Amino acid sequence: MVEVKTGLVLRSYQIFKTIKNFGSYTSNEIGGLLSLFAKEQDHTLRSFLDERHDGAGLKFLQEILGGHIVEAVEAKEKGKKVVMIPFNFPPEVVNLFENAVPYTTEVVTTIGVNALAHQGEPYWDYAVSLGLPDFVCSANTIALGSVLLSKDGNEFSPDIMISAAPGGCDANSKIHEFVSEYLGIPEIILDKTGESSRDFELYRRLFRQMFLRLEKELGEADEDRMIKTLEKANEANELFWELHELKKFSPCPVPNLFTLMSCGTRFTMWGRDEAVSMFEKLVEVAEKRRRRGEYPAEREIARSFWVYTGYYIDLFEFWLWLEDNGISYLNDLLNSQMLRDSYRAETKEEAIDALAATAWNYAMTRQMGAENMGLKWVEDAVYMIRELNANCAIYSGHHACKQSQSVFRILRDELSKDGIPVLRLDGDCWNRRITPISVVQEMILDFVENIVAKRKKRARR
Amino acid sequence: MALERVFAIANSLENEYVKEWKVDGGFVVGHACIALPREVLEAGRVLPFRLRGNSNPDTSNADSYLSRYNCSLCRSCLELILNGSYDFLDGLIRVRGCDHWMGTFDEILHAGKARFMYYFKVPHLVNEDTLKFFAEEIKNLKGFLEKNFGIEISEDSIAEQIELQDRINEKMRAFNASRFKKPSFYGSEAIALSVVRESVPSAVFEKILSEVMDEGRKIEPRAKFVLGGSPLDEFELLRKIEEMGALIVAETTCFGCGEFWNMKTYDGGEIYDFLAKKYLENLKICARMFGEYNFRKSFVKQMFEISGADGVILTHNKFCDLFGIENAKLRMDLEKEGIPVLVLEKEYASSADIGRIKTRVQAFMERLGR
């Protein structure tokens, strides 16, 4: 066990302050720069700075992830409050307040796993050493384990927490509650009971109470700023779907890692200029690649849709490796965000209701908060698979996700009926100690070479 | 004699009273959570039968539906449903409990093993809005039962059932009080009794309970414990622990005192509002209710104090996020207040776990100087 002295955010903060100073370096300069880093960091930087991303990776590191971490740490000195949210909650709700910044638990975990030597392991170990069970979800436990260090002043601490997972994920809700109780941070809780209009009405009421509470803590929300925030969210949403359209081309011109960048942006900067600018860049790069017919491998063998999330334990050996082997990561369900509708609000009241509707339909809340999570998951997965003309589906089998684990059989049976081969992997998306990335690679290659590629050949005859 | 009958019922699924109930024209529905207001069902001669694993360790078929990362109690129950042990049920009511149960119910539907499945929504919060929602939900449940079974459920008959449940709860409190300072029953007996309550018509249970209360005897344990944590119907496991002298004198679990100890008694007013309050507020004993941690902590402390226990044993099945996390926090907080705590993680009905559990309980008693 690696000794924990400083929290994940405070350590990442220093790294991102450095990254923010990176310029447009040549390959040689980047090579020299990377030699200064630990292997984990080397792989992360190598992934984002790869030429195929044409500057989008660096922009993402500097403006999105870097912005998220730096703003959170510096919030207090700027007179702002930090609102901790889970990934299944729209950050625009926080971004619309002038005096607040969001801190998204799972994004922060992903940052820690990718930016730090020893990844998130010290914080996971710390949480488990306090008595938390080893089957909780690493996606939240790594960041929250680190936040627990703030009790002794070794980590930055949020001011308020929002729990949006009751009804969607027990593990997520419970670990947030634990931290709230342990550190005495006020927690505002939402609840999804089902899918009918009556369920939504309850959710809307709870959401409005949450908003009032936020206003009490953060100051009254300004109507103009709210509307502008929603307009910016709409602008980014249009670009999101533009990128989605580009994914339909074969070979896929949208680099695999753009899915991660898309998620990271959505879960932190939605409703802000940074999100619009980031998505403009993603679309621009993908469009350029489409025009040039660029694809890293000789040919696109597999067009994979990931029915859950991908792995974040080694970006270089996962996202880039897949693409280099002719396996396009078209999208995952986490990033699918079935939110096609734009915000339509002219008043503050309408804006709050529109935000409630978005939160209600956010990733995970929408599927796992359904009355039959298996069927809702299937419905959304099948929709995206057809949309993107995927020829296979892969489930990363994140072992802490008891909901998806419990209904995977339903998904597999239904996709099989549609002729979509499904690979079930077994591992932890944020903890490399469960299944090493080399094992994941081996299983994916076996699946693609023996199932997907052969099917494709048969289909061509 | 009454206790023998209790164990005979608790060790079976379709018991003689269920059979009689059906012969007399009653219906039986399965469910998995104490949030279901049994008064409404029994008022329409629909018997709520709580799903349990019946100490079945075999989950081989269920594992092909659920995963090994799911709660072994749920897998055990699913196995029993798949192999036909629950075929006597006329249908299922999916009460929104935890993620594992939600997935289990999805898989039951997928396997085509439910004649019907009604979704009974249970909020995770207790406040004015959720109570209003839950009262409507209870009315909707009544409407569904009437339509589905072609029956009529009058408010008068619900009121009669409320009265019956109040009487039973009162007796159950008295029964459990007799386990506290001068214990006259084993914890394994109390859990078996709780299982019986969830498996027979309430009128039958009331009689059984009265008879059981006459069978108390003086028990002199080595140490006394309060049992907390996730649902536990494994009275045989408790018996093995109690054979070592570690007597369970109270529980905060939902098979046990947690089921009724804090339940409100009817004192007039609108019946559905009362039931909503009675059941949703009582559910605060479960870790699936958010914003209620302090309630649960106080409940454990209360049971520890009134029972004169030496310590608290908190259990959860492997992969139970709700109680796995909750138990960690409870242990921290209770120990800070000088209450010794043992946290036991286990697999449901696994005989492989028994030796390990006995060793840990033995060590716990030694730590307490018992």
Short mmCIF file of N, CA and C in Angstrom, two decimals, chain A residues 130-136 166-167 169-171 173-175 177-178 181-182 189 191-194 196 198-199 202 205-206 209 368-374 399 402-403 405-410 413-414 424 426, chain B residues 64-70 94 96 98-100 102-103 106-107 109-110 119 121 123-125 127 129-130 133 136-137 140 287 289-291 293-294 296 316 318-322 324-326 328-329 331-332 345:
data_model
loop_
_atom_site.label_atom_id
_atom_site.label_comp_id
_atom_site.label_asym_id
_atom_site.label_seq_id
_atom_site.Cartn_x
_atom_site.Cartn_y
_atom_site.Cartn_z
N LEU A 130 -10.42 2.41 6.07
CA LEU A 130 -11.36 2.96 7.05
C LEU A 130 -12.52 1.99 7.33
N GLY A 131 -12.56 0.90 6.57
CA GLY A 131 -13.61 -0.09 6.80
C GLY A 131 -14.60 -0.18 5.67
N LEU A 132 -14.44 0.66 4.65
CA LEU A 132 -15.36 0.56 3.51
C LEU A 132 -15.09 -0.75 2.77
N PRO A 133 -16.13 -1.39 2.27
CA PRO A 133 -15.93 -2.69 1.63
C PRO A 133 -15.18 -2.57 0.30
N ASP A 134 -14.55 -3.68 -0.10
CA ASP A 134 -13.72 -3.64 -1.31
C ASP A 134 -14.54 -3.80 -2.58
N PHE A 135 -15.88 -3.85 -2.46
CA PHE A 135 -16.69 -4.00 -3.67
C PHE A 135 -17.44 -2.71 -4.02
N VAL A 136 -17.11 -1.63 -3.34
CA VAL A 136 -17.76 -0.36 -3.71
C VAL A 136 -17.17 0.11 -5.04
N PRO A 166 -29.87 8.27 -5.91
CA PRO A 166 -30.89 7.37 -5.35
C PRO A 166 -31.93 7.01 -6.42
N GLY A 167 -32.13 5.73 -6.59
CA GLY A 167 -33.03 5.26 -7.66
C GLY A 167 -32.22 4.78 -8.85
N CYS A 169 -28.40 4.33 -8.55
CA CYS A 169 -27.22 3.57 -8.11
C CYS A 169 -27.06 3.68 -6.60
N ASP A 170 -27.22 2.56 -5.93
CA ASP A 170 -27.06 2.54 -4.47
C ASP A 170 -25.63 2.85 -4.06
N ALA A 171 -24.66 2.27 -4.79
CA ALA A 171 -23.26 2.43 -4.40
C ALA A 171 -22.86 3.90 -4.45
N SER A 173 -24.84 6.58 -4.37
CA SER A 173 -25.57 7.36 -3.37
C SER A 173 -24.99 7.15 -1.98
N LYS A 174 -24.64 5.91 -1.73
CA LYS A 174 -24.24 5.57 -0.36
C LYS A 174 -22.85 6.11 -0.03
N ILE A 175 -21.94 6.05 -1.00
CA ILE A 175 -20.59 6.52 -0.72
C ILE A 175 -20.60 8.05 -0.57
N GLU A 177 -23.12 9.69 0.66
CA GLU A 177 -23.70 9.90 1.99
C GLU A 177 -22.63 9.70 3.07
N PHE A 178 -21.81 8.67 2.87
CA PHE A 178 -20.74 8.38 3.83
C PHE A 178 -19.84 9.61 3.99
N GLU A 181 -21.52 12.49 5.78
CA GLU A 181 -21.59 12.25 7.23
C GLU A 181 -20.22 12.36 7.88
N TYR A 182 -19.23 11.82 7.22
CA TYR A 182 -17.87 11.77 7.78
C TYR A 182 -17.28 13.16 7.93
N ILE A 189 -30.30 15.81 -1.67
CA ILE A 189 -30.55 14.50 -2.27
C ILE A 189 -31.76 14.51 -3.21
N ASP A 191 -34.25 12.01 -5.92
CA ASP A 191 -34.74 10.63 -5.88
C ASP A 191 -35.56 10.35 -7.13
N LYS A 192 -35.25 9.24 -7.79
CA LYS A 192 -36.06 8.84 -8.94
C LYS A 192 -36.80 7.56 -8.59
N THR A 193 -38.11 7.61 -8.66
CA THR A 193 -38.91 6.47 -8.21
C THR A 193 -39.43 5.61 -9.37
N GLY A 194 -39.47 6.17 -10.55
CA GLY A 194 -40.01 5.41 -11.68
C GLY A 194 -40.00 6.27 -12.92
N SER A 196 -43.09 7.33 -14.72
CA SER A 196 -44.36 7.95 -15.12
C SER A 196 -44.34 9.46 -14.87
N ARG A 198 -46.16 10.96 -12.87
CA ARG A 198 -46.27 11.17 -11.42
C ARG A 198 -44.88 11.09 -10.77
N ASP A 199 -44.07 10.17 -11.26
CA ASP A 199 -42.70 10.06 -10.76
C ASP A 199 -41.91 11.33 -11.10
N LEU A 202 -42.78 14.19 -8.82
CA LEU A 202 -42.08 14.14 -7.52
C LEU A 202 -40.63 14.58 -7.69
N ARG A 205 -40.34 18.29 -8.10
CA ARG A 205 -40.52 19.01 -6.82
C ARG A 205 -39.24 18.93 -5.97
N LEU A 206 -38.65 17.74 -5.95
CA LEU A 206 -37.40 17.59 -5.19
C LEU A 206 -36.29 18.43 -5.82
N GLN A 209 -36.73 21.99 -4.84
CA GLN A 209 -36.27 22.20 -3.45
C GLN A 209 -34.75 22.25 -3.40
N MET A 368 -30.71 3.07 -15.35
CA MET A 368 -30.76 2.29 -14.12
C MET A 368 -31.83 2.80 -13.16
N GLY A 369 -32.32 3.99 -13.43
CA GLY A 369 -33.42 4.50 -12.61
C GLY A 369 -34.77 4.16 -13.23
N ALA A 370 -34.74 3.31 -14.23
CA ALA A 370 -36.01 2.94 -14.89
C ALA A 370 -36.74 1.88 -14.07
N GLU A 371 -37.98 1.65 -14.45
CA GLU A 371 -38.76 0.64 -13.71
C GLU A 371 -38.23 -0.76 -14.04
N ASN A 372 -37.79 -0.94 -15.27
CA ASN A 372 -37.11 -2.18 -15.64
C ASN A 372 -35.78 -1.76 -16.26
N MET A 373 -34.73 -1.81 -15.43
CA MET A 373 -33.46 -1.24 -15.91
C MET A 373 -32.89 -2.06 -17.05
N GLY A 374 -33.14 -3.37 -17.02
CA GLY A 374 -32.63 -4.22 -18.10
C GLY A 374 -33.19 -3.79 -19.44
N HIS A 399 -16.87 -4.36 -12.12
CA HIS A 399 -17.42 -5.31 -11.16
C HIS A 399 -18.27 -4.66 -10.07
N LYS A 402 -23.41 -3.21 -9.75
CA LYS A 402 -24.31 -4.35 -9.52
C LYS A 402 -25.55 -4.28 -10.39
N GLN A 403 -25.95 -3.05 -10.76
CA GLN A 403 -27.15 -2.94 -11.58
C GLN A 403 -26.92 -3.52 -12.96
N GLN A 405 -24.49 -5.39 -13.95
CA GLN A 405 -24.11 -6.81 -13.83
C GLN A 405 -25.37 -7.68 -13.71
N SER A 406 -26.34 -7.17 -12.97
CA SER A 406 -27.52 -8.01 -12.70
C SER A 406 -28.41 -8.17 -13.92
N VAL A 407 -28.34 -7.25 -14.85
CA VAL A 407 -29.25 -7.36 -16.00
C VAL A 407 -28.50 -7.54 -17.32
N PHE A 408 -27.21 -7.85 -17.23
CA PHE A 408 -26.44 -8.03 -18.47
C PHE A 408 -27.02 -9.17 -19.31
N ARG A 409 -27.50 -10.21 -18.64
CA ARG A 409 -28.07 -11.35 -19.38
C ARG A 409 -29.18 -10.88 -20.32
N ILE A 410 -29.99 -9.95 -19.83
CA ILE A 410 -31.11 -9.45 -20.65
C ILE A 410 -30.55 -8.74 -21.89
N ASP A 413 -28.98 -11.28 -24.36
CA ASP A 413 -29.99 -12.05 -25.09
C ASP A 413 -30.68 -11.20 -26.15
N GLU A 414 -30.97 -9.97 -25.79
CA GLU A 414 -31.68 -9.10 -26.74
C GLU A 414 -30.78 -8.70 -27.90
N ARG A 424 -18.37 -9.89 -23.09
CA ARG A 424 -18.44 -9.47 -21.69
C ARG A 424 -17.04 -9.56 -21.09
N ASP A 426 -14.39 -8.51 -17.83
CA ASP A 426 -14.51 -8.55 -16.39
C ASP A 426 -13.37 -7.72 -15.81
N SER B 64 -26.55 -17.73 -13.84
CA SER B 64 -26.53 -17.50 -15.28
C SER B 64 -27.43 -16.32 -15.65
N TYR B 65 -28.19 -15.84 -14.70
CA TYR B 65 -29.00 -14.63 -14.91
C TYR B 65 -28.34 -13.44 -14.22
N LEU B 66 -28.22 -13.54 -12.92
CA LEU B 66 -27.52 -12.47 -12.20
C LEU B 66 -26.01 -12.73 -12.34
N SER B 67 -25.20 -11.97 -11.64
CA SER B 67 -23.76 -12.20 -11.75
C SER B 67 -23.21 -12.55 -10.38
N ARG B 68 -21.96 -12.97 -10.36
CA ARG B 68 -21.36 -13.30 -9.07
C ARG B 68 -21.11 -12.05 -8.25
N TYR B 69 -21.32 -10.88 -8.84
CA TYR B 69 -21.16 -9.63 -8.09
C TYR B 69 -22.49 -9.18 -7.47
N ASN B 70 -23.49 -10.02 -7.58
CA ASN B 70 -24.78 -9.67 -6.96
C ASN B 70 -24.95 -10.41 -5.65
N ARG B 94 -43.12 -6.10 -7.18
CA ARG B 94 -41.73 -5.63 -7.14
C ARG B 94 -41.72 -4.34 -6.32
N ARG B 96 -39.68 -1.44 -4.74
CA ARG B 96 -38.34 -0.89 -5.01
C ARG B 96 -37.52 -0.90 -3.72
N CYS B 98 -33.58 -2.44 -3.19
CA CYS B 98 -32.20 -2.05 -3.55
C CYS B 98 -31.93 -2.45 -5.00
N ASP B 99 -30.76 -2.08 -5.49
CA ASP B 99 -30.39 -2.37 -6.88
C ASP B 99 -30.39 -3.88 -7.15
N HIS B 100 -29.91 -4.65 -6.19
CA HIS B 100 -29.82 -6.10 -6.41
C HIS B 100 -31.21 -6.70 -6.60
N MET B 102 -33.85 -5.07 -7.61
CA MET B 102 -34.42 -4.57 -8.87
C MET B 102 -33.94 -5.44 -10.03
N GLY B 103 -32.64 -5.75 -10.03
CA GLY B 103 -32.09 -6.60 -11.09
C GLY B 103 -32.69 -8.00 -11.02
N ASP B 106 -36.05 -7.94 -12.57
CA ASP B 106 -35.91 -7.87 -14.04
C ASP B 106 -35.64 -9.26 -14.61
N GLU B 107 -34.76 -9.99 -13.94
CA GLU B 107 -34.39 -11.31 -14.45
C GLU B 107 -35.53 -12.32 -14.30
N LEU B 109 -38.62 -11.60 -14.64
CA LEU B 109 -39.48 -11.32 -15.81
C LEU B 109 -38.85 -11.90 -17.07
N HIS B 110 -37.54 -11.70 -17.20
CA HIS B 110 -36.83 -12.17 -18.40
C HIS B 110 -36.94 -13.69 -18.52
N TYR B 119 -45.29 -3.14 -10.07
CA TYR B 119 -44.20 -2.31 -9.54
C TYR B 119 -44.74 -1.35 -8.47
N LYS B 121 -43.80 1.51 -6.04
CA LYS B 121 -42.71 2.49 -5.92
C LYS B 121 -42.51 2.96 -4.49
N PRO B 123 -40.20 5.71 -2.38
CA PRO B 123 -39.17 6.76 -2.39
C PRO B 123 -38.01 6.43 -1.44
N HIS B 124 -36.89 7.10 -1.69
CA HIS B 124 -35.71 6.91 -0.82
C HIS B 124 -35.61 7.99 0.24
N LEU B 125 -36.55 8.90 0.24
CA LEU B 125 -36.51 10.03 1.18
C LEU B 125 -37.84 10.11 1.91
N ASN B 127 -40.22 12.93 3.31
CA ASN B 127 -40.62 14.32 3.49
C ASN B 127 -42.07 14.48 3.05
N ASP B 129 -43.48 15.69 0.44
CA ASP B 129 -43.77 15.30 -0.94
C ASP B 129 -43.75 13.79 -1.13
N THR B 130 -42.74 13.15 -0.54
CA THR B 130 -42.63 11.71 -0.75
C THR B 130 -43.75 10.96 0.00
N PHE B 133 -46.76 11.23 -2.15
CA PHE B 133 -46.55 10.31 -3.28
C PHE B 133 -46.83 8.87 -2.85
N GLU B 136 -50.46 7.94 -2.38
CA GLU B 136 -51.10 7.68 -3.69
C GLU B 136 -50.69 6.31 -4.21
N GLU B 137 -49.44 5.99 -3.97
CA GLU B 137 -48.91 4.70 -4.43
C GLU B 137 -49.67 3.54 -3.76
N ASN B 140 -52.96 3.26 -5.41
CA ASN B 140 -52.80 2.60 -6.72
C ASN B 140 -52.63 1.09 -6.56
N ALA B 287 -30.85 0.94 5.17
CA ALA B 287 -29.81 1.82 4.61
C ALA B 287 -30.16 2.34 3.23
N MET B 289 -32.66 4.11 2.67
CA MET B 289 -33.30 5.42 2.87
C MET B 289 -32.20 6.46 3.13
N PHE B 290 -32.20 7.50 2.31
CA PHE B 290 -31.11 8.49 2.42
C PHE B 290 -31.48 9.65 3.32
N GLY B 291 -30.45 10.22 3.92
CA GLY B 291 -30.66 11.34 4.84
C GLY B 291 -31.15 10.87 6.20
N TYR B 293 -29.32 8.51 8.22
CA TYR B 293 -28.27 7.76 8.91
C TYR B 293 -28.36 7.92 10.43
N ASN B 294 -28.62 9.14 10.87
CA ASN B 294 -28.65 9.37 12.32
C ASN B 294 -29.80 8.63 13.00
N ARG B 296 -30.86 5.70 12.09
CA ARG B 296 -30.43 4.30 12.22
C ARG B 296 -29.39 4.14 13.33
N HIS B 316 -23.47 -7.93 6.75
CA HIS B 316 -23.97 -7.66 5.40
C HIS B 316 -23.47 -8.74 4.48
N LYS B 318 -21.84 -10.06 1.09
CA LYS B 318 -20.84 -9.56 0.14
C LYS B 318 -21.58 -8.88 -1.02
N PHE B 319 -21.09 -7.74 -1.43
CA PHE B 319 -21.61 -6.93 -2.55
C PHE B 319 -22.85 -6.11 -2.18
N CYS B 320 -23.22 -6.09 -0.91
CA CYS B 320 -24.33 -5.21 -0.50
C CYS B 320 -23.74 -3.83 -0.22
N ASP B 321 -23.88 -2.94 -1.21
CA ASP B 321 -23.31 -1.60 -1.07
C ASP B 321 -23.95 -0.83 0.08
N LEU B 322 -25.27 -0.96 0.16
CA LEU B 322 -26.00 -0.15 1.14
C LEU B 322 -25.51 -0.43 2.56
N GLY B 324 -22.94 -2.47 3.40
CA GLY B 324 -21.48 -2.55 3.48
C GLY B 324 -20.89 -1.19 3.87
N ILE B 325 -21.39 -0.15 3.22
CA ILE B 325 -20.89 1.20 3.51
C ILE B 325 -21.43 1.69 4.86
N GLU B 326 -22.70 1.45 5.06
CA GLU B 326 -23.34 1.91 6.30
C GLU B 326 -22.65 1.29 7.53
N ALA B 328 -19.66 0.35 7.90
CA ALA B 328 -18.34 0.97 8.17
C ALA B 328 -18.52 2.24 9.00
N LYS B 329 -19.51 3.03 8.63
CA LYS B 329 -19.73 4.30 9.35
C LYS B 329 -20.29 4.03 10.75
N ARG B 331 -19.80 1.43 12.58
CA ARG B 331 -18.73 0.92 13.45
C ARG B 331 -17.88 2.08 13.99
N MET B 332 -17.52 2.99 13.09
CA MET B 332 -16.71 4.15 13.52
C MET B 332 -17.43 4.92 14.63
N GLU B 345 -18.84 -9.66 7.22
CA GLU B 345 -19.25 -9.75 5.81
C GLU B 345 -19.38 -11.23 5.49
#
